[in-house]
PDB file of C-alpha atoms in Angstrom:
ATOM      1  CA  THR A  28       3.822  41.223 132.998  1.00  0.00           C
ATOM      2  CA  SER A  29       7.042  39.217 132.749  1.00  0.00           C
ATOM      3  CA  LEU A  30       7.868  35.731 131.574  1.00  0.00           C
ATOM      4  CA  THR A  31       8.654  32.932 133.993  1.00  0.00           C
ATOM      5  CA  ARG A  32      12.034  31.245 133.718  1.00  0.00           C
ATOM      6  CA  GLU A  33      10.390  28.432 131.771  1.00  0.00           C
ATOM      7  CA  GLY A  34       8.748  30.985 129.458  1.00  0.00           C
ATOM      8  CA  GLU A  35      12.070  32.694 128.817  1.00  0.00           C
ATOM      9  CA  LEU A  36      13.688  29.372 127.890  1.00  0.00           C
ATOM     10  CA  PHE A  37      10.782  28.533 125.565  1.00  0.00           C
ATOM     11  CA  TYR A  38      11.008  31.988 123.929  1.00  0.00           C
ATOM     12  CA  GLU A  39      14.762  31.727 123.392  1.00  0.00           C
ATOM     13  CA  GLY A  40      14.341  28.292 121.853  1.00  0.00           C
ATOM     14  CA  CYS A  41      11.642  29.440 119.439  1.00  0.00           C
ATOM     15  CA  ARG A  42      13.099  32.821 118.507  1.00  0.00           C
ATOM     16  CA  PRO A  43      15.486  31.694 115.709  1.00  0.00           C
ATOM     17  CA  GLY A  44      12.663  29.916 113.882  1.00  0.00           C
ATOM     18  CA  VAL A  45      10.258  32.809 114.385  1.00  0.00           C
ATOM     19  CA  ASP A  46      12.875  35.246 113.068  1.00  0.00           C
ATOM     20  CA  ARG A  47      13.325  33.150 109.923  1.00  0.00           C
ATOM     21  CA  ILE A  48       9.571  33.028 109.359  1.00  0.00           C
ATOM     22  CA  LEU A  49       9.256  36.794 109.806  1.00  0.00           C
ATOM     23  CA  GLN A  50      12.172  37.381 107.441  1.00  0.00           C
ATOM     24  CA  ALA A  51      10.570  35.147 104.815  1.00  0.00           C
ATOM     25  CA  LEU A  52       7.286  37.048 105.172  1.00  0.00           C
ATOM     26  CA  GLU A  53       9.138  40.349 104.782  1.00  0.00           C
ATOM     27  CA  GLU A  54      10.860  39.097 101.616  1.00  0.00           C
ATOM     28  CA  MET A  55       7.500  37.986 100.185  1.00  0.00           C
ATOM     29  CA  ARG A  56       6.018  41.394 100.987  1.00  0.00           C
ATOM     30  CA  ASP A  57       8.931  43.133  99.282  1.00  0.00           C
ATOM     31  CA  LEU A  58       8.445  41.039  96.152  1.00  0.00           C
ATOM     32  CA  ARG A  59       4.738  41.823  96.118  1.00  0.00           C
ATOM     33  CA  GLU A  60       5.192  45.540  96.718  1.00  0.00           C
ATOM     34  CA  GLY A  61       7.854  46.033  94.068  1.00  0.00           C
ATOM     35  CA  PRO A  62      10.964  48.254  94.222  1.00  0.00           C
ATOM     36  CA  PRO A  63      11.998  50.240  97.307  1.00  0.00           C
ATOM     37  CA  ARG A  64      10.025  53.383  97.999  1.00  0.00           C
ATOM     38  CA  GLY A  65       9.335  55.815 100.808  1.00  0.00           C
ATOM     39  CA  ASN A  66      11.344  58.393 102.737  1.00  0.00           C
ATOM     40  CA  LEU A  67      14.755  57.947 104.377  1.00  0.00           C
ATOM     41  CA  ARG A  68      16.126  60.161 107.154  1.00  0.00           C
ATOM     42  CA  VAL A  69      19.926  60.003 107.204  1.00  0.00           C
ATOM     43  CA  SER A  70      22.370  61.793 109.494  1.00  0.00           C
ATOM     44  CA  ALA A  71      26.103  62.417 109.168  1.00  0.00           C
ATOM     45  CA  THR A  72      28.747  64.833 110.399  1.00  0.00           C
ATOM     46  CA  HIS A  73      29.186  67.956 108.283  1.00  0.00           C
ATOM     47  CA  GLY A  74      32.528  66.885 106.822  1.00  0.00           C
ATOM     48  CA  PHE A  75      31.684  63.263 106.030  1.00  0.00           C
ATOM     49  CA  GLY A  76      28.233  64.218 104.807  1.00  0.00           C
ATOM     50  CA  ARG A  77      29.515  66.857 102.398  1.00  0.00           C
ATOM     51  CA  LYS A  78      32.579  64.993 101.150  1.00  0.00           C
ATOM     52  CA  VAL A  79      31.404  61.373 101.047  1.00  0.00           C
ATOM     53  CA  VAL A  80      27.667  60.790 101.574  1.00  0.00           C
ATOM     54  CA  GLY A  81      26.188  63.745  99.705  1.00  0.00           C
ATOM     55  CA  PRO A  82      27.960  63.143  96.383  1.00  0.00           C
ATOM     56  CA  LEU A  83      26.695  59.526  96.329  1.00  0.00           C
ATOM     57  CA  LEU A  84      23.011  60.407  96.693  1.00  0.00           C
ATOM     58  CA  THR A  85      22.479  61.184  93.007  1.00  0.00           C
ATOM     59  CA  ALA A  86      23.584  57.688  91.976  1.00  0.00           C
ATOM     60  CA  PHE A  87      21.442  56.116  94.701  1.00  0.00           C
ATOM     61  CA  ARG A  88      18.363  58.054  93.575  1.00  0.00           C
ATOM     62  CA  GLU A  89      18.977  57.013  89.970  1.00  0.00           C
ATOM     63  CA  LEU A  90      18.891  53.379  91.080  1.00  0.00           C
ATOM     64  CA  HIS A  91      15.928  53.877  93.433  1.00  0.00           C
ATOM     65  CA  PRO A  92      13.806  56.808  92.202  1.00  0.00           C
ATOM     66  CA  GLY A  93      10.961  55.812  94.515  1.00  0.00           C
ATOM     67  CA  VAL A  94      13.052  56.594  97.608  1.00  0.00           C
ATOM     68  CA  SER A  95      13.389  60.189  98.841  1.00  0.00           C
ATOM     69  CA  VAL A  96      16.317  61.054 101.122  1.00  0.00           C
ATOM     70  CA  GLU A  97      16.609  63.694 103.830  1.00  0.00           C
ATOM     71  CA  LEU A  98      20.266  64.172 104.807  1.00  0.00           C
ATOM     72  CA  LEU A  99      20.772  65.896 108.182  1.00  0.00           C
ATOM     73  CA  LEU A 100      24.258  67.191 108.994  1.00  0.00           C
ATOM     74  CA  ASP A 101      25.014  67.447 112.698  1.00  0.00           C
ATOM     75  CA  GLU A 102      28.138  67.048 114.818  1.00  0.00           C
ATOM     76  CA  ARG A 103      26.296  65.931 117.956  1.00  0.00           C
ATOM     77  CA  GLY A 104      25.337  62.449 116.800  1.00  0.00           C
ATOM     78  CA  LEU A 105      21.550  62.430 116.628  1.00  0.00           C
ATOM     79  CA  ASP A 106      19.527  59.872 118.575  1.00  0.00           C
ATOM     80  CA  LEU A 107      18.304  57.340 116.032  1.00  0.00           C
ATOM     81  CA  ALA A 108      15.066  56.520 117.807  1.00  0.00           C
ATOM     82  CA  GLY A 109      14.254  59.942 119.247  1.00  0.00           C
ATOM     83  CA  ASP A 110      15.100  61.850 116.056  1.00  0.00           C
ATOM     84  CA  ARG A 111      13.564  59.237 113.742  1.00  0.00           C
ATOM     85  CA  ILE A 112      16.840  58.548 111.947  1.00  0.00           C
ATOM     86  CA  ASP A 113      16.879  55.497 109.678  1.00  0.00           C
ATOM     87  CA  VAL A 114      20.623  55.435 108.983  1.00  0.00           C
ATOM     88  CA  ALA A 115      23.450  57.389 110.628  1.00  0.00           C
ATOM     89  CA  PHE A 116      27.077  57.785 109.603  1.00  0.00           C
ATOM     90  CA  ARG A 117      29.314  58.140 112.634  1.00  0.00           C
ATOM     91  CA  ASP A 118      33.055  58.600 113.045  1.00  0.00           C
ATOM     92  CA  GLY A 119      35.659  57.595 115.583  1.00  0.00           C
ATOM     93  CA  THR A 120      34.928  55.025 118.277  1.00  0.00           C
ATOM     94  CA  LEU A 121      31.368  54.004 119.117  1.00  0.00           C
ATOM     95  CA  GLU A 122      29.903  53.477 122.578  1.00  0.00           C
ATOM     96  CA  ASP A 123      26.182  53.239 121.769  1.00  0.00           C
ATOM     97  CA  SER A 124      25.211  49.586 122.221  1.00  0.00           C
ATOM     98  CA  GLN A 125      21.618  50.247 121.133  1.00  0.00           C
ATOM     99  CA  VAL A 126      22.494  50.425 117.432  1.00  0.00           C
ATOM    100  CA  ILE A 127      24.005  48.095 114.874  1.00  0.00           C
ATOM    101  CA  ALA A 128      27.266  49.599 113.599  1.00  0.00           C
ATOM    102  CA  LYS A 129      28.953  48.431 110.400  1.00  0.00           C
ATOM    103  CA  GLN A 130      32.477  49.726 109.865  1.00  0.00           C
ATOM    104  CA  LEU A 131      32.771  51.035 106.325  1.00  0.00           C
ATOM    105  CA  ILE A 132      36.454  51.992 106.329  1.00  0.00           C
ATOM    106  CA  PRO A 133      39.101  52.696 108.961  1.00  0.00           C
ATOM    107  CA  MET A 134      39.326  56.319 110.088  1.00  0.00           C
ATOM    108  CA  GLU A 135      42.900  57.482 109.579  1.00  0.00           C
ATOM    109  CA  MET A 136      43.962  60.611 111.466  1.00  0.00           C
ATOM    110  CA  LEU A 137      46.828  62.535 109.872  1.00  0.00           C
ATOM    111  CA  VAL A 138      48.868  65.498 111.065  1.00  0.00           C
ATOM    112  CA  CYS A 139      49.091  67.789 108.037  1.00  0.00           C
ATOM    113  CA  ALA A 140      50.728  71.034 107.013  1.00  0.00           C
ATOM    114  CA  SER A 141      51.108  73.040 103.813  1.00  0.00           C
ATOM    115  CA  PRO A 142      54.436  73.058 101.928  1.00  0.00           C
ATOM    116  CA  ASP A 143      54.680  76.773 102.696  1.00  0.00           C
ATOM    117  CA  TYR A 144      54.484  76.098 106.446  1.00  0.00           C
ATOM    118  CA  VAL A 145      57.087  73.336 106.085  1.00  0.00           C
ATOM    119  CA  ARG A 146      59.494  75.688 104.279  1.00  0.00           C
ATOM    120  CA  ARG A 147      59.163  78.267 107.052  1.00  0.00           C
ATOM    121  CA  HIS A 148      59.031  76.025 110.138  1.00  0.00           C
ATOM    122  CA  GLY A 149      59.890  72.439 109.236  1.00  0.00           C
ATOM    123  CA  LEU A 150      57.976  69.458 110.621  1.00  0.00           C
ATOM    124  CA  PRO A 151      58.007  67.689 114.009  1.00  0.00           C
ATOM    125  CA  SER A 152      59.596  64.254 114.112  1.00  0.00           C
ATOM    126  CA  THR A 153      58.096  63.287 117.499  1.00  0.00           C
ATOM    127  CA  VAL A 154      54.824  63.998 119.279  1.00  0.00           C
ATOM    128  CA  ASP A 155      56.646  66.053 121.913  1.00  0.00           C
ATOM    129  CA  GLU A 156      57.956  68.421 119.231  1.00  0.00           C
ATOM    130  CA  LEU A 157      54.390  69.575 118.498  1.00  0.00           C
ATOM    131  CA  GLN A 158      54.752  72.054 121.369  1.00  0.00           C
ATOM    132  CA  CYS A 159      57.310  73.910 119.264  1.00  0.00           C
ATOM    133  CA  HIS A 160      54.883  74.371 116.352  1.00  0.00           C
ATOM    134  CA  THR A 161      51.818  76.428 115.583  1.00  0.00           C
ATOM    135  CA  CYS A 162      48.714  74.222 115.666  1.00  0.00           C
ATOM    136  CA  ILE A 163      45.094  74.559 114.583  1.00  0.00           C
ATOM    137  CA  ASN A 164      42.414  73.082 116.844  1.00  0.00           C
ATOM    138  CA  LEU A 165      38.807  71.974 116.434  1.00  0.00           C
ATOM    139  CA  ARG A 166      36.218  72.790 119.103  1.00  0.00           C
ATOM    140  CA  LEU A 167      33.599  70.052 119.567  1.00  0.00           C
ATOM    141  CA  PRO A 168      29.853  70.606 120.088  1.00  0.00           C
ATOM    142  CA  ASN A 169      30.303  69.896 123.810  1.00  0.00           C
ATOM    143  CA  GLY A 170      32.622  72.902 124.056  1.00  0.00           C
ATOM    144  CA  ARG A 171      35.828  70.927 124.499  1.00  0.00           C
ATOM    145  CA  LEU A 172      38.785  70.952 122.158  1.00  0.00           C
ATOM    146  CA  GLN A 173      39.172  67.810 120.116  1.00  0.00           C
ATOM    147  CA  PRO A 174      42.225  65.925 121.386  1.00  0.00           C
ATOM    148  CA  TRP A 175      44.991  64.879 119.022  1.00  0.00           C
ATOM    149  CA  ASP A 176      45.328  61.118 119.396  1.00  0.00           C
ATOM    150  CA  PHE A 177      48.497  59.123 118.747  1.00  0.00           C
ATOM    151  CA  ARG A 178      49.867  55.637 119.238  1.00  0.00           C
ATOM    152  CA  VAL A 179      53.228  55.893 120.991  1.00  0.00           C
ATOM    153  CA  GLU A 180      55.150  52.768 122.022  1.00  0.00           C
ATOM    154  CA  GLY A 181      51.994  50.691 121.787  1.00  0.00           C
ATOM    155  CA  ARG A 182      49.889  52.994 123.958  1.00  0.00           C
ATOM    156  CA  THR A 183      47.297  55.613 123.133  1.00  0.00           C
ATOM    157  CA  ARG A 184      48.414  59.157 123.863  1.00  0.00           C
ATOM    158  CA  SER A 185      46.066  62.147 123.655  1.00  0.00           C
ATOM    159  CA  ILE A 186      47.170  65.770 123.748  1.00  0.00           C
ATOM    160  CA  ARG A 187      45.544  69.144 123.205  1.00  0.00           C
ATOM    161  CA  PRO A 188      48.292  71.335 121.745  1.00  0.00           C
ATOM    162  CA  SER A 189      48.111  75.071 122.226  1.00  0.00           C
ATOM    163  CA  ALA A 190      46.723  76.784 119.139  1.00  0.00           C
ATOM    164  CA  GLU A 191      46.552  80.254 117.676  1.00  0.00           C
ATOM    165  CA  LEU A 192      43.492  79.327 115.608  1.00  0.00           C
ATOM    166  CA  VAL A 193      40.456  77.362 116.826  1.00  0.00           C
ATOM    167  CA  PHE A 194      37.344  76.583 114.770  1.00  0.00           C
ATOM    168  CA  ASN A 195      34.162  74.631 115.422  1.00  0.00           C
ATOM    169  CA  ASP A 196      34.058  73.475 111.795  1.00  0.00           C
ATOM    170  CA  ALA A 197      36.440  70.846 110.394  1.00  0.00           C
ATOM    171  CA  ASP A 198      36.398  72.374 106.902  1.00  0.00           C
ATOM    172  CA  LEU A 199      37.721  75.642 108.333  1.00  0.00           C
ATOM    173  CA  VAL A 200      40.504  73.740 110.107  1.00  0.00           C
ATOM    174  CA  LEU A 201      41.424  72.171 106.762  1.00  0.00           C
ATOM    175  CA  GLN A 202      41.403  75.555 105.005  1.00  0.00           C
ATOM    176  CA  ALA A 203      43.618  77.111 107.679  1.00  0.00           C
ATOM    177  CA  ALA A 204      46.132  74.295 107.197  1.00  0.00           C
ATOM    178  CA  LEU A 205      46.025  74.798 103.422  1.00  0.00           C
ATOM    179  CA  ASP A 206      46.655  78.505 103.953  1.00  0.00           C
ATOM    180  CA  GLY A 207      49.839  77.732 105.890  1.00  0.00           C
ATOM    181  CA  HIS A 208      48.661  78.794 109.337  1.00  0.00           C
ATOM    182  CA  GLY A 209      49.906  75.695 111.142  1.00  0.00           C
ATOM    183  CA  LEU A 210      49.630  71.970 111.742  1.00  0.00           C
ATOM    184  CA  ALA A 211      46.247  70.250 111.973  1.00  0.00           C
ATOM    185  CA  GLN A 212      45.192  66.695 112.713  1.00  0.00           C
ATOM    186  CA  LEU A 213      42.654  65.795 110.032  1.00  0.00           C
ATOM    187  CA  ALA A 214      40.648  62.761 109.030  1.00  0.00           C
ATOM    188  CA  ALA A 215      42.086  61.156 105.899  1.00  0.00           C
ATOM    189  CA  TYR A 216      38.936  61.664 103.842  1.00  0.00           C
ATOM    190  CA  GLN A 217      39.223  65.420 104.458  1.00  0.00           C
ATOM    191  CA  ALA A 218      42.877  65.671 103.471  1.00  0.00           C
ATOM    192  CA  SER A 219      42.961  63.120 100.630  1.00  0.00           C
ATOM    193  CA  ASP A 220      42.496  65.517  97.702  1.00  0.00           C
ATOM    194  CA  ALA A 221      44.956  68.062  99.090  1.00  0.00           C
ATOM    195  CA  LEU A 222      47.574  65.384  99.765  1.00  0.00           C
ATOM    196  CA  ARG A 223      47.335  64.001  96.246  1.00  0.00           C
ATOM    197  CA  ALA A 224      47.575  67.511  94.820  1.00  0.00           C
ATOM    198  CA  GLY A 225      50.644  68.305  96.925  1.00  0.00           C
ATOM    199  CA  ALA A 226      48.803  71.102  98.768  1.00  0.00           C
ATOM    200  CA  LEU A 227      49.386  69.297 102.087  1.00  0.00           C
ATOM    201  CA  VAL A 228      52.040  66.972 103.454  1.00  0.00           C
ATOM    202  CA  THR A 229      51.872  64.692 106.473  1.00  0.00           C
ATOM    203  CA  CYS A 230      54.118  64.055 109.444  1.00  0.00           C
ATOM    204  CA  LEU A 231      54.166  61.762 112.492  1.00  0.00           C
ATOM    205  CA  ASP A 232      52.596  59.005 110.374  1.00  0.00           C
ATOM    206  CA  ARG A 233      54.220  56.274 112.446  1.00  0.00           C
ATOM    207  CA  TYR A 234      52.333  57.573 115.496  1.00  0.00           C
ATOM    208  CA  ALA A 235      48.919  57.504 113.804  1.00  0.00           C
ATOM    209  CA  PRO A 236      46.180  56.189 116.151  1.00  0.00           C
ATOM    210  CA  ASP A 237      44.293  53.004 115.440  1.00  0.00           C
ATOM    211  CA  GLY A 238      40.899  51.627 116.460  1.00  0.00           C
ATOM    212  CA  ARG A 239      38.888  54.370 114.758  1.00  0.00           C
ATOM    213  CA  GLY A 240      36.465  53.939 111.905  1.00  0.00           C
ATOM    214  CA  HIS A 241      33.733  55.422 109.770  1.00  0.00           C
ATOM    215  CA  TYR A 242      30.539  53.549 110.662  1.00  0.00           C
ATOM    216  CA  LEU A 243      27.107  53.090 109.151  1.00  0.00           C
ATOM    217  CA  CYS A 244      24.605  52.717 111.997  1.00  0.00           C
ATOM    218  CA  TYR A 245      20.962  51.733 112.231  1.00  0.00           C
ATOM    219  CA  LEU A 246      18.557  50.520 114.862  1.00  0.00           C
ATOM    220  CA  SER A 247      18.394  46.838 115.625  1.00  0.00           C
ATOM    221  CA  ARG A 248      15.296  45.692 113.785  1.00  0.00           C
ATOM    222  CA  ARG A 249      14.498  42.165 112.765  1.00  0.00           C
ATOM    223  CA  GLN A 250      13.058  43.243 109.428  1.00  0.00           C
ATOM    224  CA  GLN A 251      14.449  46.336 107.773  1.00  0.00           C
ATOM    225  CA  PRO A 252      12.235  48.022 105.173  1.00  0.00           C
ATOM    226  CA  LYS A 253      13.476  47.465 101.657  1.00  0.00           C
ATOM    227  CA  ARG A 254      14.457  51.130 101.203  1.00  0.00           C
ATOM    228  CA  ILE A 255      16.776  50.975 104.243  1.00  0.00           C
ATOM    229  CA  ARG A 256      18.382  47.726 103.140  1.00  0.00           C
ATOM    230  CA  ALA A 257      18.926  49.133  99.654  1.00  0.00           C
ATOM    231  CA  PHE A 258      20.547  52.284 101.064  1.00  0.00           C
ATOM    232  CA  ILE A 259      22.808  50.351 103.440  1.00  0.00           C
ATOM    233  CA  ASP A 260      23.969  47.984 100.686  1.00  0.00           C
ATOM    234  CA  PHE A 261      24.563  50.817  98.226  1.00  0.00           C
ATOM    235  CA  MET A 262      26.506  53.039 100.622  1.00  0.00           C
ATOM    236  CA  THR A 263      28.589  50.144 101.941  1.00  0.00           C
ATOM    237  CA  THR A 264      29.684  49.146  98.451  1.00  0.00           C
ATOM    238  CA  GLN A 265      30.277  52.671  97.149  1.00  0.00           C
ATOM    239  CA  ILE A 266      32.155  54.067 100.161  1.00  0.00           C
ATOM    240  CA  ARG A 267      34.438  51.049 100.412  1.00  0.00           C
ATOM    241  CA  ALA A 268      35.272  51.521  96.727  1.00  0.00           C
ATOM    242  CA  LEU A 269      36.431  55.119  97.256  1.00  0.00           C
ATOM    243  CA  ASP A 270      40.181  55.726  97.215  1.00  0.00           C
ATOM    244  CA  LEU A 271      40.509  57.158 100.720  1.00  0.00           C
ATOM    245  CA  ASP A 272      43.581  55.176 101.857  1.00  0.00           C
ATOM    246  CA  VAL A 273      45.815  58.211 101.595  1.00  0.00           C
ATOM    247  CA  VAL A 274      48.440  56.925 104.041  1.00  0.00           C
ATOM    248  CA  THR A 275      49.293  54.004 101.768  1.00  0.00           C
ATOM    249  CA  HIS A 276      49.117  56.339  98.756  1.00  0.00           C
ATOM    250  CA  TRP A 277      51.376  58.914 100.376  1.00  0.00           C
ATOM    251  CA  GLU A 278      53.932  56.373 101.601  1.00  0.00           C
ATOM    252  CA  SER A 279      54.032  54.730  98.162  1.00  0.00           C
ATOM    253  CA  THR A 280      54.594  58.132  96.540  1.00  0.00           C
ATOM    254  CA  ARG A 281      57.460  58.953  98.873  1.00  0.00           C
ATOM    255  CA  GLN A 282      59.025  55.531  98.353  1.00  0.00           C
ATOM    256  CA  ALA A 283      58.818  56.029  94.601  1.00  0.00           C
ATOM    257  CA  GLU A 284      60.467  59.473  94.918  1.00  0.00           C
ATOM    258  CA  VAL A 285      63.279  58.005  97.034  1.00  0.00           C
ATOM    259  CA  ALA A 286      63.806  55.178  94.535  1.00  0.00           C
ATOM    260  CA  LEU A 287      63.918  57.687  91.659  1.00  0.00           C
ATOM    261  CA  ARG A 288      66.469  59.811  93.499  1.00  0.00           C
ATOM    262  CA  LEU A 289      68.668  56.759  94.157  1.00  0.00           C
ATOM    263  CA  ASP A 290      68.515  55.863  90.468  1.00  0.00           C
ATOM    264  CA  GLU A 291      69.567  59.419  89.589  1.00  0.00           C
ATOM    265  CA  VAL A 292      72.474  59.286  92.041  1.00  0.00           C
ATOM    266  CA  ALA A 293      73.574  55.919  90.658  1.00  0.00           C
ATOM    267  CA  ALA A 294      73.391  57.237  87.104  1.00  0.00           C
ATOM    268  CA  GLU A 295      75.472  60.299  88.021  1.00  0.00           C
ATOM    269  CA  ALA A 296      78.079  58.096  89.697  1.00  0.00           C
ATOM    270  CA  ALA A 297      78.321  55.896  86.596  1.00  0.00           C
TER     271      ALA A 297
END
């Protein structure tokens, strides 16, 4: 059975008021039922789940002890409806129009190498010079190699450099870069600790791609259960508060080092 054109117009006219009534009823039910409780099924990629989501679960459970959380790590991007996922963390660019996606933070992609590799081989100054370097690639669940994306002269450029090491796990790619085996393009949240510790350095920063993000996704429902709303609000606040803007941090550090060196040169000249 389908609505007539008149019925569709009537429904569209009434829907905003009906939504407000249903939301008010949901808020009254939440007040009556007390704090959030129940089970949450959450999915994330292995890297983001281990490094970002997992460490925040203890604090969330302390705030909401009545909510149990099942965190599923998977690179494929589970189907929210089919796999009964309440909240999913997804990376990159999203194409699924069936979910609501809230960008938590931009997803910075950095080409990194260890200081040992830099001493032995130097660093590329252009994207084309990558072909002269040893690279480390990531194989995706679909069997393809993950492309290295760049922004060159205002246009997106994707390449798949030849590599002597290929892994299907991003943490192993990171470890190979730390061990000096070559260049790797890594998400900023993966490389942040190593960059701050000086265990990795970056290159080709001015060609970093844009338009990517780390997203919190959930199905489009008019009334979210209180436990889901609490989790979304908590994770949004906590993840945005994390110091993951390593590009700004790294550039500021280098600028400070250059300024210090200039001061030293000026002092020597005096």
